[in-house]
Amino acid sequence: MAETILIETRAGHAVVTLNRPDKLNAFNDRMHRELRAALDEIGADETCRAVLLTGAGRGFCAGQDLGDRNPATMDGPPDLGATLDEFYNPLVRQIRAMPKPVVCAVNGVAAGAGANIALACDIVIAAESAKFIQAFARLGLLPDAGGTWHLARLLGEARAKGLALTAEPLPASRAADWGLIWKAVPDDKLIAEATDLVESFARGPTTGYALIKQAIHAAATDTLDAHLDLERDLQRKAGRTPDYADGVAAFLGKRAPNFTGRAE
Ligand code: LHQ
Protein backbone atom coordinates (compact mmCIF):
# COMPACT_ATOMS: atom_id res chain seq x y z
CA MET A 1 0.00 0.00 0.00
CA ALA A 2 1.50 3.31 -1.07
CA GLU A 3 1.98 5.84 1.70
CA THR A 4 3.51 8.81 -0.09
CA ILE A 5 1.40 8.89 -3.24
CA LEU A 6 -2.27 8.41 -4.05
CA ILE A 7 -3.21 6.35 -7.09
CA GLU A 8 -6.63 6.54 -8.60
CA THR A 9 -7.56 4.43 -11.60
CA ARG A 10 -10.38 5.92 -13.62
CA ALA A 11 -11.94 4.96 -16.93
CA GLY A 12 -8.98 4.82 -19.29
CA HIS A 13 -6.54 6.85 -17.22
CA ALA A 14 -4.78 7.05 -13.87
CA VAL A 15 -4.29 9.95 -11.51
CA VAL A 16 -1.15 9.91 -9.38
CA THR A 17 -0.95 12.47 -6.58
CA LEU A 18 2.27 13.17 -4.71
CA ASN A 19 1.14 13.04 -1.12
CA ARG A 20 3.51 14.52 1.43
CA PRO A 21 1.69 17.85 1.71
CA ASP A 22 3.37 18.85 5.01
CA LYS A 23 6.68 18.90 3.11
CA LEU A 24 5.21 20.38 -0.06
CA ASN A 25 5.49 16.85 -1.49
CA ALA A 26 9.30 16.83 -1.34
CA PHE A 27 10.77 13.53 -2.48
CA ASN A 28 12.00 11.02 0.04
CA ASP A 29 13.34 7.65 -1.07
CA ARG A 30 10.03 5.97 -0.34
CA MET A 31 8.12 8.40 -2.55
CA HIS A 32 10.56 7.70 -5.37
CA ARG A 33 10.05 3.95 -5.01
CA GLU A 34 6.28 4.22 -4.78
CA LEU A 35 6.03 6.58 -7.74
CA ARG A 36 8.27 4.42 -9.91
CA ALA A 37 6.25 1.29 -9.04
CA ALA A 38 2.98 3.08 -9.82
CA LEU A 39 4.30 4.33 -13.15
CA ASP A 40 5.56 0.83 -14.00
CA GLU A 41 2.09 -0.57 -13.45
CA ILE A 42 0.42 2.21 -15.38
CA GLY A 43 2.88 1.78 -18.25
CA ALA A 44 2.13 -1.92 -18.50
CA ASP A 45 -1.66 -1.58 -18.22
CA GLU A 46 -3.12 -1.41 -21.72
CA THR A 47 -6.47 -0.21 -20.41
CA CYS A 48 -4.79 2.84 -18.91
CA ARG A 49 -4.12 5.21 -21.82
CA ALA A 50 -3.03 8.43 -20.10
CA VAL A 51 -1.64 9.62 -16.78
CA LEU A 52 -2.24 12.72 -14.69
CA LEU A 53 0.42 13.66 -12.14
CA THR A 54 -0.32 16.30 -9.51
CA GLY A 55 0.37 17.18 -5.90
CA ALA A 56 -1.70 17.16 -2.71
CA GLY A 57 -2.12 20.35 -0.72
CA ARG A 58 -0.72 23.76 -1.62
CA GLY A 59 2.45 22.64 -3.41
CA PHE A 60 3.26 20.42 -6.37
CA CYS A 61 6.71 19.26 -5.23
CA ALA A 62 9.61 20.96 -3.43
CA GLY A 63 12.26 18.63 -4.87
CA GLN A 64 14.50 16.51 -2.71
CA ASP A 65 13.56 16.26 0.98
CA LEU A 66 16.64 18.05 2.25
CA GLY A 67 16.27 16.50 5.69
CA ASP A 68 17.24 13.20 4.07
CA ARG A 69 20.35 14.57 2.36
CA ASN A 70 21.70 16.77 5.10
CA PRO A 71 25.52 16.68 5.12
CA ALA A 72 25.48 17.59 8.84
CA THR A 73 23.79 14.30 9.73
CA MET A 74 25.58 12.04 7.28
CA ASP A 75 28.87 10.17 7.50
CA GLY A 76 31.02 12.37 5.31
CA PRO A 77 29.92 14.34 2.28
CA PRO A 78 26.93 12.78 0.51
CA ASP A 79 27.21 11.29 -2.97
CA LEU A 80 24.42 13.20 -4.68
CA GLY A 81 25.39 11.58 -7.97
CA ALA A 82 24.37 8.25 -6.47
CA THR A 83 20.98 9.74 -5.53
CA LEU A 84 20.49 10.88 -9.10
CA ASP A 85 21.55 7.48 -10.45
CA GLU A 86 19.29 5.60 -8.09
CA PHE A 87 16.21 7.81 -8.03
CA TYR A 88 15.82 10.92 -10.17
CA ASN A 89 17.39 9.84 -13.45
CA PRO A 90 15.40 6.59 -13.72
CA LEU A 91 12.24 8.55 -12.92
CA VAL A 92 12.88 11.12 -15.67
CA ARG A 93 13.67 8.33 -18.13
CA GLN A 94 10.56 6.42 -17.08
CA ILE A 95 8.26 9.42 -17.62
CA ARG A 96 9.83 10.23 -20.99
CA ALA A 97 9.60 6.60 -22.13
CA MET A 98 6.00 6.11 -20.98
CA PRO A 99 4.17 5.03 -24.14
CA LYS A 100 1.16 7.18 -23.33
CA PRO A 101 0.70 10.88 -22.56
CA VAL A 102 1.72 12.09 -19.11
CA VAL A 103 -0.04 15.30 -18.10
CA CYS A 104 1.31 17.23 -15.12
CA ALA A 105 -1.06 19.53 -13.25
CA VAL A 106 1.22 21.83 -11.25
CA ASN A 107 -1.09 22.88 -8.44
CA GLY A 108 1.41 25.01 -6.50
CA VAL A 109 5.10 25.64 -6.07
CA ALA A 110 7.43 23.35 -8.05
CA ALA A 111 10.96 23.74 -6.73
CA GLY A 112 14.28 22.06 -7.37
CA ALA A 113 13.92 18.58 -8.79
CA GLY A 114 10.15 19.01 -8.31
CA ALA A 115 10.14 21.61 -11.10
CA ASN A 116 12.24 19.41 -13.31
CA ILE A 117 10.12 16.29 -12.83
CA ALA A 118 7.17 18.41 -14.01
CA LEU A 119 9.17 19.47 -17.07
CA ALA A 120 9.84 15.82 -17.91
CA CYS A 121 6.09 15.28 -18.39
CA ASP A 122 4.54 15.63 -21.84
CA ILE A 123 2.06 18.39 -21.10
CA VAL A 124 2.44 20.74 -18.15
CA ILE A 125 -0.57 22.78 -17.06
CA ALA A 126 -0.03 25.01 -14.05
CA ALA A 127 -2.28 26.96 -11.74
CA GLU A 128 -1.70 30.68 -12.17
CA SER A 129 -0.54 30.95 -8.56
CA ALA A 130 2.11 28.24 -9.07
CA LYS A 131 5.79 29.08 -9.38
CA PHE A 132 8.73 27.21 -10.83
CA ILE A 133 11.90 27.66 -8.80
CA GLN A 134 15.28 26.33 -9.86
CA ALA A 135 16.26 26.51 -6.20
CA PHE A 136 19.52 24.61 -6.61
CA ALA A 137 21.95 27.54 -6.66
CA ARG A 138 20.70 28.53 -3.20
CA LEU A 139 22.24 25.24 -2.05
CA GLY A 140 25.38 25.40 -4.18
CA LEU A 141 23.97 22.82 -6.59
CA LEU A 142 23.09 22.82 -10.26
CA PRO A 143 19.65 21.99 -11.65
CA ASP A 144 19.33 18.24 -12.00
CA ALA A 145 16.65 15.70 -12.94
CA GLY A 146 17.06 16.94 -16.53
CA GLY A 147 16.74 20.57 -15.49
CA THR A 148 19.68 22.06 -17.39
CA TRP A 149 18.66 20.05 -20.47
CA HIS A 150 15.01 21.10 -20.45
CA LEU A 151 15.72 24.72 -19.55
CA ALA A 152 18.35 25.14 -22.24
CA ARG A 153 16.28 23.39 -24.89
CA LEU A 154 12.96 25.02 -24.09
CA LEU A 155 14.12 28.51 -23.20
CA GLY A 156 17.58 29.04 -24.70
CA GLU A 157 20.73 29.86 -22.77
CA ALA A 158 19.84 33.38 -21.64
CA ARG A 159 16.69 32.41 -19.77
CA ALA A 160 18.06 29.02 -18.69
CA LYS A 161 21.07 30.66 -17.08
CA GLY A 162 18.95 33.44 -15.61
CA LEU A 163 16.66 30.98 -13.85
CA ALA A 164 19.43 28.62 -12.75
CA LEU A 165 21.89 31.25 -11.55
CA THR A 166 19.43 33.54 -9.76
CA ALA A 167 17.06 30.80 -8.47
CA GLU A 168 14.31 33.41 -8.87
CA PRO A 169 10.75 32.05 -8.89
CA LEU A 170 9.17 31.96 -12.35
CA PRO A 171 5.41 32.57 -12.19
CA ALA A 172 3.30 30.05 -14.11
CA SER A 173 1.98 32.63 -16.60
CA ARG A 174 5.48 33.69 -17.55
CA ALA A 175 6.53 30.04 -17.79
CA ALA A 176 3.72 29.59 -20.31
CA ASP A 177 4.60 32.80 -22.20
CA TRP A 178 8.21 31.63 -22.40
CA GLY A 179 7.23 28.21 -23.74
CA LEU A 180 8.46 26.29 -20.70
CA ILE A 181 5.02 24.78 -20.11
CA TRP A 182 1.85 24.24 -22.13
CA LYS A 183 -0.37 26.72 -20.26
CA ALA A 184 -1.31 28.45 -17.03
CA VAL A 185 -4.94 28.44 -15.98
CA PRO A 186 -6.90 30.00 -13.10
CA ASP A 187 -6.35 27.97 -9.94
CA ASP A 188 -9.96 26.86 -9.70
CA LYS A 189 -9.89 25.55 -13.28
CA LEU A 190 -6.67 23.53 -13.03
CA ILE A 191 -7.98 20.10 -12.16
CA ALA A 192 -10.99 20.37 -14.47
CA GLU A 193 -8.80 21.39 -17.43
CA ALA A 194 -6.17 18.77 -16.73
CA THR A 195 -8.86 16.11 -16.30
CA ASP A 196 -10.54 17.05 -19.59
CA LEU A 197 -7.22 16.75 -21.32
CA VAL A 198 -6.27 13.42 -19.80
CA GLU A 199 -9.76 12.05 -20.53
CA SER A 200 -9.46 13.09 -24.15
CA PHE A 201 -6.03 11.40 -24.33
CA ALA A 202 -7.60 8.27 -22.83
CA ARG A 203 -9.98 8.16 -25.81
CA GLY A 204 -7.20 8.97 -28.28
CA PRO A 205 -4.87 7.07 -30.61
CA THR A 206 -2.51 5.78 -27.92
CA THR A 207 -0.09 4.11 -30.32
CA GLY A 208 0.04 7.29 -32.40
CA TYR A 209 0.71 9.32 -29.26
CA ALA A 210 3.60 7.03 -28.32
CA LEU A 211 5.06 7.48 -31.80
CA ILE A 212 4.69 11.28 -31.53
CA LYS A 213 6.64 11.21 -28.25
CA GLN A 214 9.31 9.00 -29.76
CA ALA A 215 9.78 11.28 -32.78
CA ILE A 216 9.87 14.51 -30.82
CA HIS A 217 12.36 13.09 -28.33
CA ALA A 218 14.61 11.83 -31.11
CA ALA A 219 14.54 15.29 -32.75
CA ALA A 220 16.79 16.52 -29.92
CA THR A 221 19.76 14.65 -31.32
CA ASP A 222 18.87 13.62 -34.90
CA THR A 223 20.07 15.27 -38.07
CA LEU A 224 17.21 16.28 -40.36
CA ASP A 225 18.21 13.52 -42.72
CA ALA A 226 18.10 10.84 -40.04
CA HIS A 227 14.91 12.28 -38.66
CA LEU A 228 13.10 12.15 -41.99
CA ASP A 229 13.91 8.44 -42.09
CA LEU A 230 12.66 7.99 -38.54
CA GLU A 231 9.39 9.79 -39.34
CA ARG A 232 8.97 7.49 -42.33
CA ASP A 233 9.48 4.38 -40.19
CA LEU A 234 7.17 5.56 -37.42
CA GLN A 235 4.50 6.73 -39.87
CA ARG A 236 4.60 3.27 -41.45
CA LYS A 237 3.69 1.85 -38.04
CA ALA A 238 1.04 4.51 -37.43
CA GLY A 239 -0.51 3.87 -40.82
CA ARG A 240 -1.02 0.22 -39.93
CA THR A 241 -2.96 0.91 -36.74
CA PRO A 242 -6.72 0.40 -36.54
CA ASP A 243 -6.86 4.00 -35.32
CA TYR A 244 -5.63 5.33 -38.64
CA ALA A 245 -8.26 3.27 -40.49
CA ASP A 246 -10.97 4.49 -38.16
CA GLY A 247 -9.69 8.07 -38.18
CA VAL A 248 -9.93 8.24 -41.97
CA ALA A 249 -13.32 6.49 -42.01
CA ALA A 250 -14.58 8.87 -39.34
CA PHE A 251 -13.39 11.91 -41.26
CA LEU A 252 -14.92 10.75 -44.52
CA GLY A 253 -18.10 9.59 -42.80
CA LYS A 254 -18.41 12.89 -40.91
CA ARG A 255 -18.52 11.14 -37.52
CA ALA A 256 -16.33 11.07 -34.40
CA PRO A 257 -13.57 8.44 -34.42
CA ASN A 258 -13.59 5.45 -32.08
CA PHE A 259 -9.92 5.05 -31.31
CA THR A 260 -8.85 1.88 -29.53
CA GLY A 261 -5.25 2.94 -29.06
CA ARG A 262 -4.07 -0.49 -30.22
CA ALA A 263 -0.97 -0.99 -32.35
CA GLU A 264 -2.69 -3.59 -34.54
C1 LHQ B 1 10.78 20.90 2.82
C2 LHQ B 1 11.30 21.10 1.52
C3 LHQ B 1 12.36 20.27 1.10
C4 LHQ B 1 12.30 19.24 3.18
C5 LHQ B 1 9.72 22.51 1.84
N1 LHQ B 1 12.82 19.36 1.96
N2 LHQ B 1 11.30 19.99 3.64
C6 LHQ B 1 18.85 15.92 -6.02
C7 LHQ B 1 19.88 15.05 -5.65
C8 LHQ B 1 20.12 14.83 -4.30
C9 LHQ B 1 20.04 15.69 -3.35
C10 LHQ B 1 19.84 17.05 -3.50
O1 LHQ B 1 18.81 17.47 -4.27
C11 LHQ B 1 18.45 17.05 -5.46
C12 LHQ B 1 17.50 17.84 -6.15
C13 LHQ B 1 16.80 18.92 -5.42
O2 LHQ B 1 15.62 18.95 -5.51
S1 LHQ B 1 17.71 20.12 -4.62
C14 LHQ B 1 16.49 21.34 -4.28
C15 LHQ B 1 15.64 20.98 -3.10
N3 LHQ B 1 14.56 21.89 -2.93
C16 LHQ B 1 14.69 23.14 -2.48
O3 LHQ B 1 15.75 23.66 -2.29
C17 LHQ B 1 13.41 23.87 -2.14
C18 LHQ B 1 13.31 24.03 -0.66
N4 LHQ B 1 12.07 24.66 -0.31
C19 LHQ B 1 11.84 25.97 -0.42
O4 LHQ B 1 12.67 26.73 -0.85
C20 LHQ B 1 10.50 26.47 0.04
O5 LHQ B 1 9.94 25.52 0.88
C21 LHQ B 1 9.54 26.75 -1.13
C22 LHQ B 1 10.04 27.98 -1.91
C23 LHQ B 1 9.42 25.55 -2.08
C24 LHQ B 1 8.14 27.04 -0.58
O6 LHQ B 1 8.23 28.06 0.41
P1 LHQ B 1 7.00 28.33 1.39
O7 LHQ B 1 5.76 28.40 0.61
O8 LHQ B 1 7.40 29.51 2.21
O9 LHQ B 1 6.88 27.02 2.29
P2 LHQ B 1 7.85 26.56 3.49
O10 LHQ B 1 9.27 26.84 3.16
O11 LHQ B 1 7.32 27.09 4.77
O12 LHQ B 1 7.65 24.95 3.42
C25 LHQ B 1 6.54 24.30 4.04
C26 LHQ B 1 7.09 23.10 4.76
O13 LHQ B 1 7.66 22.21 3.81
C27 LHQ B 1 8.19 23.47 5.75
O14 LHQ B 1 8.14 22.59 6.82
P3 LHQ B 1 7.65 23.12 8.27
O15 LHQ B 1 7.76 21.91 9.15
O16 LHQ B 1 8.54 24.23 8.64
O17 LHQ B 1 6.23 23.56 8.03
C28 LHQ B 1 9.44 23.18 4.94
O18 LHQ B 1 10.56 22.90 5.73
C29 LHQ B 1 9.01 21.96 4.16
N5 LHQ B 1 9.80 21.81 2.96
N6 LHQ B 1 10.62 22.11 0.94
N7 LHQ B 1 12.88 20.37 -0.15
XYZ file of C-alpha atoms and ligand atoms in Angstrom:
322
model
C 0.000 0.000 0.000
C 1.498 3.312 -1.074
C 1.982 5.842 1.700
C 3.507 8.814 -0.086
C 1.405 8.889 -3.239
C -2.271 8.406 -4.052
C -3.208 6.347 -7.095
C -6.633 6.536 -8.599
C -7.564 4.427 -11.601
C -10.382 5.918 -13.617
C -11.943 4.955 -16.929
C -8.981 4.825 -19.290
C -6.544 6.855 -17.216
C -4.781 7.052 -13.868
C -4.288 9.955 -11.511
C -1.148 9.915 -9.378
C -0.953 12.469 -6.582
C 2.266 13.175 -4.707
C 1.140 13.038 -1.125
C 3.512 14.524 1.432
C 1.693 17.852 1.713
C 3.367 18.850 5.012
C 6.679 18.895 3.105
C 5.212 20.383 -0.063
C 5.487 16.850 -1.492
C 9.299 16.828 -1.339
C 10.771 13.528 -2.478
C 12.000 11.021 0.043
C 13.337 7.652 -1.072
C 10.031 5.974 -0.343
C 8.116 8.400 -2.550
C 10.561 7.703 -5.367
C 10.050 3.952 -5.010
C 6.283 4.219 -4.783
C 6.032 6.584 -7.738
C 8.270 4.422 -9.912
C 6.254 1.293 -9.039
C 2.975 3.077 -9.820
C 4.301 4.332 -13.155
C 5.563 0.830 -13.997
C 2.089 -0.575 -13.449
C 0.424 2.205 -15.377
C 2.882 1.782 -18.247
C 2.126 -1.921 -18.502
C -1.655 -1.578 -18.217
C -3.121 -1.405 -21.716
C -6.465 -0.206 -20.406
C -4.787 2.841 -18.913
C -4.117 5.205 -21.817
C -3.028 8.430 -20.104
C -1.641 9.624 -16.781
C -2.245 12.716 -14.688
C 0.424 13.659 -12.139
C -0.324 16.298 -9.514
C 0.369 17.185 -5.895
C -1.702 17.155 -2.707
C -2.124 20.347 -0.715
C -0.721 23.756 -1.621
C 2.450 22.637 -3.410
C 3.265 20.420 -6.366
C 6.712 19.262 -5.233
C 9.606 20.959 -3.427
C 12.258 18.630 -4.875
C 14.503 16.508 -2.712
C 13.563 16.260 0.977
C 16.641 18.053 2.245
C 16.270 16.503 5.690
C 17.239 13.203 4.072
C 20.350 14.570 2.357
C 21.699 16.774 5.099
C 25.525 16.680 5.115
C 25.482 17.586 8.843
C 23.786 14.305 9.734
C 25.583 12.037 7.277
C 28.866 10.171 7.498
C 31.017 12.374 5.309
C 29.917 14.342 2.280
C 26.927 12.785 0.507
C 27.215 11.291 -2.969
C 24.417 13.196 -4.682
C 25.394 11.582 -7.974
C 24.367 8.250 -6.473
C 20.985 9.742 -5.528
C 20.488 10.883 -9.105
C 21.548 7.483 -10.446
C 19.287 5.598 -8.092
C 16.212 7.806 -8.032
C 15.824 10.921 -10.171
C 17.394 9.835 -13.450
C 15.403 6.588 -13.720
C 12.237 8.551 -12.924
C 12.879 11.117 -15.667
C 13.665 8.328 -18.130
C 10.555 6.425 -17.084
C 8.263 9.424 -17.620
C 9.825 10.233 -20.987
C 9.603 6.602 -22.133
C 6.002 6.109 -20.975
C 4.170 5.025 -24.139
C 1.161 7.178 -23.329
C 0.703 10.879 -22.562
C 1.721 12.090 -19.110
C -0.041 15.305 -18.098
C 1.311 17.226 -15.124
C -1.061 19.525 -13.249
C 1.218 21.834 -11.255
C -1.092 22.884 -8.441
C 1.407 25.007 -6.502
C 5.098 25.636 -6.071
C 7.425 23.349 -8.046
C 10.958 23.741 -6.728
C 14.283 22.056 -7.369
C 13.916 18.582 -8.791
C 10.152 19.012 -8.315
C 10.144 21.613 -11.098
C 12.236 19.406 -13.315
C 10.123 16.288 -12.835
C 7.173 18.409 -14.011
C 9.169 19.470 -17.071
C 9.842 15.817 -17.912
C 6.094 15.279 -18.394
C 4.542 15.627 -21.835
C 2.065 18.390 -21.104
C 2.441 20.736 -18.150
C -0.570 22.776 -17.058
C -0.027 25.008 -14.051
C -2.280 26.956 -11.738
C -1.703 30.682 -12.174
C -0.542 30.949 -8.561
C 2.107 28.241 -9.069
C 5.786 29.079 -9.384
C 8.734 27.211 -10.834
C 11.901 27.659 -8.801
C 15.282 26.334 -9.856
C 16.258 26.511 -6.196
C 19.519 24.605 -6.612
C 21.955 27.541 -6.665
C 20.698 28.531 -3.198
C 22.239 25.237 -2.055
C 25.380 25.399 -4.176
C 23.967 22.823 -6.594
C 23.095 22.821 -10.265
C 19.653 21.992 -11.653
C 19.334 18.238 -12.003
C 16.654 15.699 -12.945
C 17.062 16.937 -16.529
C 16.745 20.574 -15.494
C 19.685 22.058 -17.385
C 18.663 20.051 -20.467
C 15.013 21.098 -20.449
C 15.718 24.717 -19.553
C 18.353 25.140 -22.238
C 16.275 23.392 -24.891
C 12.961 25.015 -24.091
C 14.121 28.511 -23.197
C 17.581 29.035 -24.702
C 20.731 29.855 -22.775
C 19.845 33.383 -21.637
C 16.686 32.413 -19.769
C 18.056 29.024 -18.692
C 21.069 30.661 -17.085
C 18.947 33.444 -15.608
C 16.656 30.977 -13.849
C 19.428 28.624 -12.755
C 21.893 31.253 -11.549
C 19.435 33.537 -9.757
C 17.058 30.805 -8.471
C 14.306 33.407 -8.874
C 10.746 32.051 -8.887
C 9.171 31.963 -12.345
C 5.414 32.567 -12.189
C 3.295 30.052 -14.115
C 1.980 32.635 -16.596
C 5.477 33.686 -17.548
C 6.534 30.039 -17.792
C 3.716 29.592 -20.313
C 4.604 32.803 -22.195
C 8.210 31.631 -22.400
C 7.227 28.213 -23.740
C 8.464 26.286 -20.703
C 5.016 24.783 -20.111
C 1.848 24.241 -22.127
C -0.373 26.718 -20.263
C -1.306 28.448 -17.032
C -4.941 28.445 -15.975
C -6.898 29.998 -13.098
C -6.354 27.971 -9.936
C -9.963 26.860 -9.700
C -9.890 25.554 -13.282
C -6.669 23.535 -13.030
C -7.983 20.105 -12.162
C -10.995 20.373 -14.472
C -8.796 21.392 -17.433
C -6.170 18.767 -16.730
C -8.861 16.113 -16.299
C -10.545 17.051 -19.590
C -7.219 16.748 -21.322
C -6.273 13.420 -19.801
C -9.755 12.050 -20.532
C -9.463 13.086 -24.152
C -6.035 11.405 -24.334
C -7.602 8.271 -22.826
C -9.976 8.164 -25.814
C -7.196 8.970 -28.277
C -4.868 7.066 -30.609
C -2.506 5.781 -27.917
C -0.093 4.110 -30.317
C 0.037 7.286 -32.396
C 0.710 9.322 -29.265
C 3.603 7.028 -28.321
C 5.063 7.477 -31.799
C 4.693 11.281 -31.527
C 6.636 11.214 -28.248
C 9.313 9.003 -29.759
C 9.781 11.277 -32.782
C 9.872 14.514 -30.816
C 12.357 13.089 -28.329
C 14.610 11.833 -31.113
C 14.539 15.287 -32.748
C 16.789 16.515 -29.922
C 19.758 14.646 -31.321
C 18.869 13.616 -34.900
C 20.067 15.271 -38.069
C 17.206 16.285 -40.356
C 18.209 13.523 -42.718
C 18.100 10.836 -40.038
C 14.913 12.284 -38.659
C 13.097 12.155 -41.991
C 13.909 8.439 -42.093
C 12.665 7.992 -38.537
C 9.388 9.788 -39.338
C 8.971 7.494 -42.326
C 9.482 4.383 -40.189
C 7.174 5.555 -37.423
C 4.500 6.725 -39.869
C 4.599 3.274 -41.452
C 3.686 1.849 -38.040
C 1.037 4.513 -37.429
C -0.512 3.867 -40.818
C -1.016 0.216 -39.928
C -2.958 0.910 -36.736
C -6.717 0.402 -36.541
C -6.863 3.999 -35.317
C -5.635 5.329 -38.641
C -8.257 3.267 -40.486
C -10.966 4.486 -38.162
C -9.693 8.071 -38.178
C -9.927 8.237 -41.966
C -13.316 6.485 -42.007
C -14.579 8.869 -39.338
C -13.391 11.912 -41.262
C -14.920 10.754 -44.523
C -18.099 9.589 -42.802
C -18.406 12.895 -40.909
C -18.522 11.145 -37.523
C -16.332 11.071 -34.402
C -13.566 8.436 -34.418
C -13.585 5.446 -32.078
C -9.919 5.050 -31.306
C -8.853 1.879 -29.527
C -5.249 2.937 -29.062
C -4.066 -0.492 -30.222
C -0.971 -0.987 -32.349
C -2.686 -3.591 -34.536
C 10.777 20.905 2.822
C 11.299 21.099 1.523
C 12.359 20.274 1.100
C 12.297 19.235 3.183
C 9.721 22.510 1.842
N 12.821 19.362 1.963
N 11.297 19.995 3.638
C 18.853 15.918 -6.021
C 19.883 15.054 -5.649
C 20.122 14.833 -4.297
C 20.044 15.686 -3.346
C 19.843 17.052 -3.504
O 18.812 17.465 -4.272
C 18.453 17.046 -5.456
C 17.505 17.836 -6.153
C 16.804 18.924 -5.422
O 15.625 18.947 -5.508
S 17.710 20.119 -4.616
C 16.492 21.337 -4.279
C 15.637 20.975 -3.098
N 14.562 21.886 -2.932
C 14.687 23.136 -2.480
O 15.750 23.660 -2.292
C 13.415 23.866 -2.140
C 13.309 24.032 -0.656
N 12.068 24.662 -0.315
C 11.836 25.972 -0.419
O 12.667 26.732 -0.846
C 10.501 26.471 0.043
O 9.940 25.517 0.880
C 9.540 26.745 -1.132
C 10.035 27.976 -1.910
C 9.417 25.547 -2.076
C 8.140 27.043 -0.577
O 8.232 28.061 0.406
P 7.004 28.328 1.392
O 5.755 28.399 0.607
O 7.401 29.512 2.213
O 6.879 27.023 2.294
P 7.847 26.560 3.490
O 9.273 26.840 3.161
O 7.315 27.091 4.767
O 7.654 24.952 3.424
C 6.541 24.304 4.039
C 7.087 23.104 4.765
O 7.663 22.205 3.808
C 8.191 23.474 5.749
O 8.136 22.587 6.824
P 7.648 23.118 8.274
O 7.764 21.907 9.145
O 8.539 24.230 8.644
O 6.226 23.557 8.035
C 9.443 23.180 4.938
O 10.561 22.898 5.733
C 9.013 21.962 4.163
N 9.804 21.806 2.957
N 10.621 22.108 0.940
N 12.875 20.366 -0.150
